[in-house]
PDB file of C-alpha atoms in Angstrom:
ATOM      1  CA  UNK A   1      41.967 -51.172 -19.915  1.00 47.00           C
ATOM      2  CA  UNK A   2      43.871 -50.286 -23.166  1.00 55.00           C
ATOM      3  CA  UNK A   3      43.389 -46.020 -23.884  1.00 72.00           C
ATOM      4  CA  UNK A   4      44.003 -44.093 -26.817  1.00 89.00           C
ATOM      5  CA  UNK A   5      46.346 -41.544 -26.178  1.00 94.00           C
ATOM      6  CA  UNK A   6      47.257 -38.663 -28.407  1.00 96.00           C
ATOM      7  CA  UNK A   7      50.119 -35.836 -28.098  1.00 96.00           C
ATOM      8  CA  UNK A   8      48.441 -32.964 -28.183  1.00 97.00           C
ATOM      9  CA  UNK A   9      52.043 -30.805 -28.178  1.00 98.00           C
ATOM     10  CA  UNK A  10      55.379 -31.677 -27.815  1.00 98.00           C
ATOM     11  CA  UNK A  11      58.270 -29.536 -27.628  1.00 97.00           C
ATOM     12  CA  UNK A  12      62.001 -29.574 -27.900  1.00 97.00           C
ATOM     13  CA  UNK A  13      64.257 -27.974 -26.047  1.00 96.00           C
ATOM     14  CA  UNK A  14      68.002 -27.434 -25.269  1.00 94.00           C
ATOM     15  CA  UNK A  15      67.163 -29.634 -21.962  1.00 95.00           C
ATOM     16  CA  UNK A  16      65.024 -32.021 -24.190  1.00 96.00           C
ATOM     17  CA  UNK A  17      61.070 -33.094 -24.905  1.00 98.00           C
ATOM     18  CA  UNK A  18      58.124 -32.016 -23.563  1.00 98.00           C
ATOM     19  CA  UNK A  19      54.718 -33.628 -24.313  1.00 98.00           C
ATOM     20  CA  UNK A  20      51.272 -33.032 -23.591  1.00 98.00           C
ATOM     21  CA  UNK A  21      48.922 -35.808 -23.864  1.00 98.00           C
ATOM     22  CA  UNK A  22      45.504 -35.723 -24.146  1.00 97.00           C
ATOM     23  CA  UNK A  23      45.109 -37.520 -21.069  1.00 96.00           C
ATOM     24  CA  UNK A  24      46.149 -34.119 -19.906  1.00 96.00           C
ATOM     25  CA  UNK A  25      49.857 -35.611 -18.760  1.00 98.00           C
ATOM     26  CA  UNK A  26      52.531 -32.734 -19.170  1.00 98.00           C
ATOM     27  CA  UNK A  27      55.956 -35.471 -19.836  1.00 98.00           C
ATOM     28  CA  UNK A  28      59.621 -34.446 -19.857  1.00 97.00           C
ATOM     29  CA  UNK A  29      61.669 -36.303 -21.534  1.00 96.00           C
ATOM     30  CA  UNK A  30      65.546 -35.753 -20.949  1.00 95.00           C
ATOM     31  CA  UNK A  31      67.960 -35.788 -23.573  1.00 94.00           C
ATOM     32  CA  UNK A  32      70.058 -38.218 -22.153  1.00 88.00           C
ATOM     33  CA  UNK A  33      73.307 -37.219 -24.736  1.00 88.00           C
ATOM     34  CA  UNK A  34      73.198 -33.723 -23.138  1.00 85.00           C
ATOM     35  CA  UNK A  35      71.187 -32.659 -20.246  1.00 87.00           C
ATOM     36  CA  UNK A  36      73.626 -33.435 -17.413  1.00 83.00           C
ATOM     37  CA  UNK A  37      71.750 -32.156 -13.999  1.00 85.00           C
ATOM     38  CA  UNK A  38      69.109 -30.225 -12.545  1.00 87.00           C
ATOM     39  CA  UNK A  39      69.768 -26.834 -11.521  1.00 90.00           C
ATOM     40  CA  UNK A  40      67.616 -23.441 -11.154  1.00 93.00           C
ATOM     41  CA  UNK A  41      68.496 -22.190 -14.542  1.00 94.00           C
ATOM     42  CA  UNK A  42      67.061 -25.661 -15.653  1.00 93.00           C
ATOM     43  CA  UNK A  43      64.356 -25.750 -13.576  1.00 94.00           C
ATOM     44  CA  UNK A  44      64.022 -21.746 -14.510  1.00 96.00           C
ATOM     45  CA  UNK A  45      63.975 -23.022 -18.729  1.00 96.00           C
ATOM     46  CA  UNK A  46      61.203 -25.719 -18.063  1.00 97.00           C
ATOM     47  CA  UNK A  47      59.261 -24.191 -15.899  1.00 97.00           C
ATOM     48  CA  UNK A  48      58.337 -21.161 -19.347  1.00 98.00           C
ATOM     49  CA  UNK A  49      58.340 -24.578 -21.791  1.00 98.00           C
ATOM     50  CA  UNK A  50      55.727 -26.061 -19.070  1.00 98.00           C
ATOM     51  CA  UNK A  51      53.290 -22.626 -18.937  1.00 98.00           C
ATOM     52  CA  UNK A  52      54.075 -22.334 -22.651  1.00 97.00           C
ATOM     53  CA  UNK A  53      53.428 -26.018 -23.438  1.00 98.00           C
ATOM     54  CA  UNK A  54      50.338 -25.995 -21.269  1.00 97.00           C
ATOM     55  CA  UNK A  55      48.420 -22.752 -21.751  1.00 97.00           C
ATOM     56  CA  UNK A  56      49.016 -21.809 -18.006  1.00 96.00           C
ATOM     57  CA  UNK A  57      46.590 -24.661 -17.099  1.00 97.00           C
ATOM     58  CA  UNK A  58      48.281 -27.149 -14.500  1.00 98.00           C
ATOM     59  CA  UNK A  59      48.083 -30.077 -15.199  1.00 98.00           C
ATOM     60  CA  UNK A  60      49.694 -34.147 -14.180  1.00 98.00           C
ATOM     61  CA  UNK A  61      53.367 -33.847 -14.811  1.00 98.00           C
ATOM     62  CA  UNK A  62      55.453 -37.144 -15.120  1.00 98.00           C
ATOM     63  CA  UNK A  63      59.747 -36.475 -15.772  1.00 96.00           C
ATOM     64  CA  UNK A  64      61.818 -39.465 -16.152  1.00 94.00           C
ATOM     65  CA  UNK A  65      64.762 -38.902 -14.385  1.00 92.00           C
ATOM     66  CA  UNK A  66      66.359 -42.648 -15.141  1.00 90.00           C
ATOM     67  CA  UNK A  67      69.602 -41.410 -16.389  1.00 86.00           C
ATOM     68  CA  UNK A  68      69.813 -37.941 -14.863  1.00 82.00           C
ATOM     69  CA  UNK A  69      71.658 -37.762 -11.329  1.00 73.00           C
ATOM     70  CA  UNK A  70      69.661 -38.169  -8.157  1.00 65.00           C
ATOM     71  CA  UNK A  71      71.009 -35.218  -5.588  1.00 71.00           C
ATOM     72  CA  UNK A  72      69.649 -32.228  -6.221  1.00 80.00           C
ATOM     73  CA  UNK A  73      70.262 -28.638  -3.988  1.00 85.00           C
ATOM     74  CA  UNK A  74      67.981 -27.138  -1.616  1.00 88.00           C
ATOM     75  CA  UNK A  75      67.698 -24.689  -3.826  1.00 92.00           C
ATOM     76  CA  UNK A  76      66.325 -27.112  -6.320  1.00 90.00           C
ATOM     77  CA  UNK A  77      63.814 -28.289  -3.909  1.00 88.00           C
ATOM     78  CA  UNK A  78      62.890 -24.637  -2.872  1.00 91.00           C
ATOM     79  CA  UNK A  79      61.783 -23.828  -6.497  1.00 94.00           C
ATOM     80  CA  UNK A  80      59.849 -27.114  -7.309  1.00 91.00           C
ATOM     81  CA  UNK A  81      57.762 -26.327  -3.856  1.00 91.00           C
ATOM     82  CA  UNK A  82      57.199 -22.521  -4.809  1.00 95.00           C
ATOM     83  CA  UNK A  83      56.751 -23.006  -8.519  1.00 95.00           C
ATOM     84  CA  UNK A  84      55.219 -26.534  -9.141  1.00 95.00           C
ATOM     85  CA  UNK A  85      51.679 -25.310  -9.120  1.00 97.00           C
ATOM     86  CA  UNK A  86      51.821 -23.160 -11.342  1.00 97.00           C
ATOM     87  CA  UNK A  87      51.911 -25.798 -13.992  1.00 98.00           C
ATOM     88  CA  UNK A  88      51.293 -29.283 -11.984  1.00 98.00           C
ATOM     89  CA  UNK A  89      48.552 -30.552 -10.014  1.00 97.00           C
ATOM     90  CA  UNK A  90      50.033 -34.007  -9.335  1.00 97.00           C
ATOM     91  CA  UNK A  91      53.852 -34.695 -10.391  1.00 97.00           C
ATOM     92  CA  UNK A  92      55.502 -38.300 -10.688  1.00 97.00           C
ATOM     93  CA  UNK A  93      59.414 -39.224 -11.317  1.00 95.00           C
ATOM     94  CA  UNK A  94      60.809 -42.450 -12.642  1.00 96.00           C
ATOM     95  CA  UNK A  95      64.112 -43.719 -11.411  1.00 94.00           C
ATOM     96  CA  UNK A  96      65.751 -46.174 -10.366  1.00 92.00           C
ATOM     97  CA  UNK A  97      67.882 -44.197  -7.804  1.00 91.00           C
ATOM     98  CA  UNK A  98      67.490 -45.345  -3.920  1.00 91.00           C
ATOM     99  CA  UNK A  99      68.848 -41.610  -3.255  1.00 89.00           C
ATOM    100  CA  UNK A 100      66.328 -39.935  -5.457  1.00 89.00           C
ATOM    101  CA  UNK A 101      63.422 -42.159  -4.174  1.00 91.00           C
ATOM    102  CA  UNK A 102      64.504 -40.411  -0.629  1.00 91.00           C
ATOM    103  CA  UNK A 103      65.004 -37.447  -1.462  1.00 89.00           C
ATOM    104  CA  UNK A 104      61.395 -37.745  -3.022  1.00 92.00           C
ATOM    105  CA  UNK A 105      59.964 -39.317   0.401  1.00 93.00           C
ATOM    106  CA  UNK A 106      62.041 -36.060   2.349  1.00 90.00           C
ATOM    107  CA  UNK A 107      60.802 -33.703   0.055  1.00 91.00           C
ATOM    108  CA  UNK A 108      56.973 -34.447   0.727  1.00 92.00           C
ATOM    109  CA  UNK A 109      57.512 -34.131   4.087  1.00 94.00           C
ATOM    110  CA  UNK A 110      59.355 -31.407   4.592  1.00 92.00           C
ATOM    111  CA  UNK A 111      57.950 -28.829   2.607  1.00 89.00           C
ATOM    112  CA  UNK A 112      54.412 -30.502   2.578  1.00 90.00           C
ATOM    113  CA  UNK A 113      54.209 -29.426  -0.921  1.00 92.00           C
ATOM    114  CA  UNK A 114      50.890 -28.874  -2.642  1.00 94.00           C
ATOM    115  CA  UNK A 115      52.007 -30.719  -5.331  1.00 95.00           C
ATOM    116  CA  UNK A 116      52.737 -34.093  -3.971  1.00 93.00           C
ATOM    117  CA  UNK A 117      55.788 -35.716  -6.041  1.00 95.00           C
ATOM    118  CA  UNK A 118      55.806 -39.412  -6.398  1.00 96.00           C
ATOM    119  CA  UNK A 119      58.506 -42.111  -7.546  1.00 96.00           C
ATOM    120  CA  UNK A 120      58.425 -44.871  -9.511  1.00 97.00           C
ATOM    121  CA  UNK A 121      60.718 -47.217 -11.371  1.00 96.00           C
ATOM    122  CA  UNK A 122      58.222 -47.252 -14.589  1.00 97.00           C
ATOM    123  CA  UNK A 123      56.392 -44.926 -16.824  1.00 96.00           C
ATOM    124  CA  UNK A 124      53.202 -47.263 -16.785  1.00 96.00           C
ATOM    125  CA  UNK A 125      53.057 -47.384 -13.049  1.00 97.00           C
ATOM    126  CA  UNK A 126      53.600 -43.139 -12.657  1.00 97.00           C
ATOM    127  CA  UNK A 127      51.185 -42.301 -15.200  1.00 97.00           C
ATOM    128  CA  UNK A 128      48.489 -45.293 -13.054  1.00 97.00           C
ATOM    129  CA  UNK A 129      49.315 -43.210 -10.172  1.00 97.00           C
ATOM    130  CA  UNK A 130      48.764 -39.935 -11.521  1.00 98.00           C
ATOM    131  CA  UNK A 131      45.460 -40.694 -13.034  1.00 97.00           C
ATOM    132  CA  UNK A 132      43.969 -41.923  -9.957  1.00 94.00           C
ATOM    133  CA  UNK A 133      41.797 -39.146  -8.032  1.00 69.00           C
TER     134      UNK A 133
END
């Protein structure tokens, strides 16, 4: 089933693009040439782009983290438990990374978030898995 999709918003930032689709999908979009990691001042930056971007209304969140590295800190994973609702209800990755698709698997079970992350190796199959109830 074919949908027509609109941005609603999209953003740049020093980290990259954000999109909001009228599908109500919140996207990240890396710039590959110069965002290098994740860290908690990044995390910190998208976090106010994602309320801003969004209106304060959570919403399905898809980042593609294909060319971005795969480890991140506890610290990392501290703040995306404590601070993903506040602008996801449902949040998907794409990589390719073996490590990142653990880390994804340890994250949901250790902290039990209430945002359950998912990942996936394409930006059709996330946004399928978002979208279902």
């Amino acid at each position: 089933m074919e949908r027509n999709i609109e941005l609603l918003k999209v953003k740049e930032i020093v980290h990259g693009r954000i999109e909001l689709r009228s599908d109500d999908v919140l996207i990240f979009r890396p710039n590959v040439a110069t965002f290098k990691e994740f860290n908690l001042q990044v995390l910190q930056d998208l976090l106010d782009a994602f309320v801003e971007i969004t209106d304060g209304v959570p919403r399905l969140y898809l980042c593609d983290n294909t060319y971005t590295p795969a480890i991140v800190s506890k610290d990392d994973l501290d703040f995306m438990s404590k601070k993903y609702p506040i602008f996801a209800t449902k949040a998907a990755m794409i990589t390719d990374s073996p490590i990142a698709r653990v880390q994804v698997a340890n994250y949901n079970s250790v902290y039990d978030p209430t945002v359950k992350l998912g990942a996936f190796v394409s930006e059709e199959s996330a946004i399928e898995w978002l979208l279902k109830a």
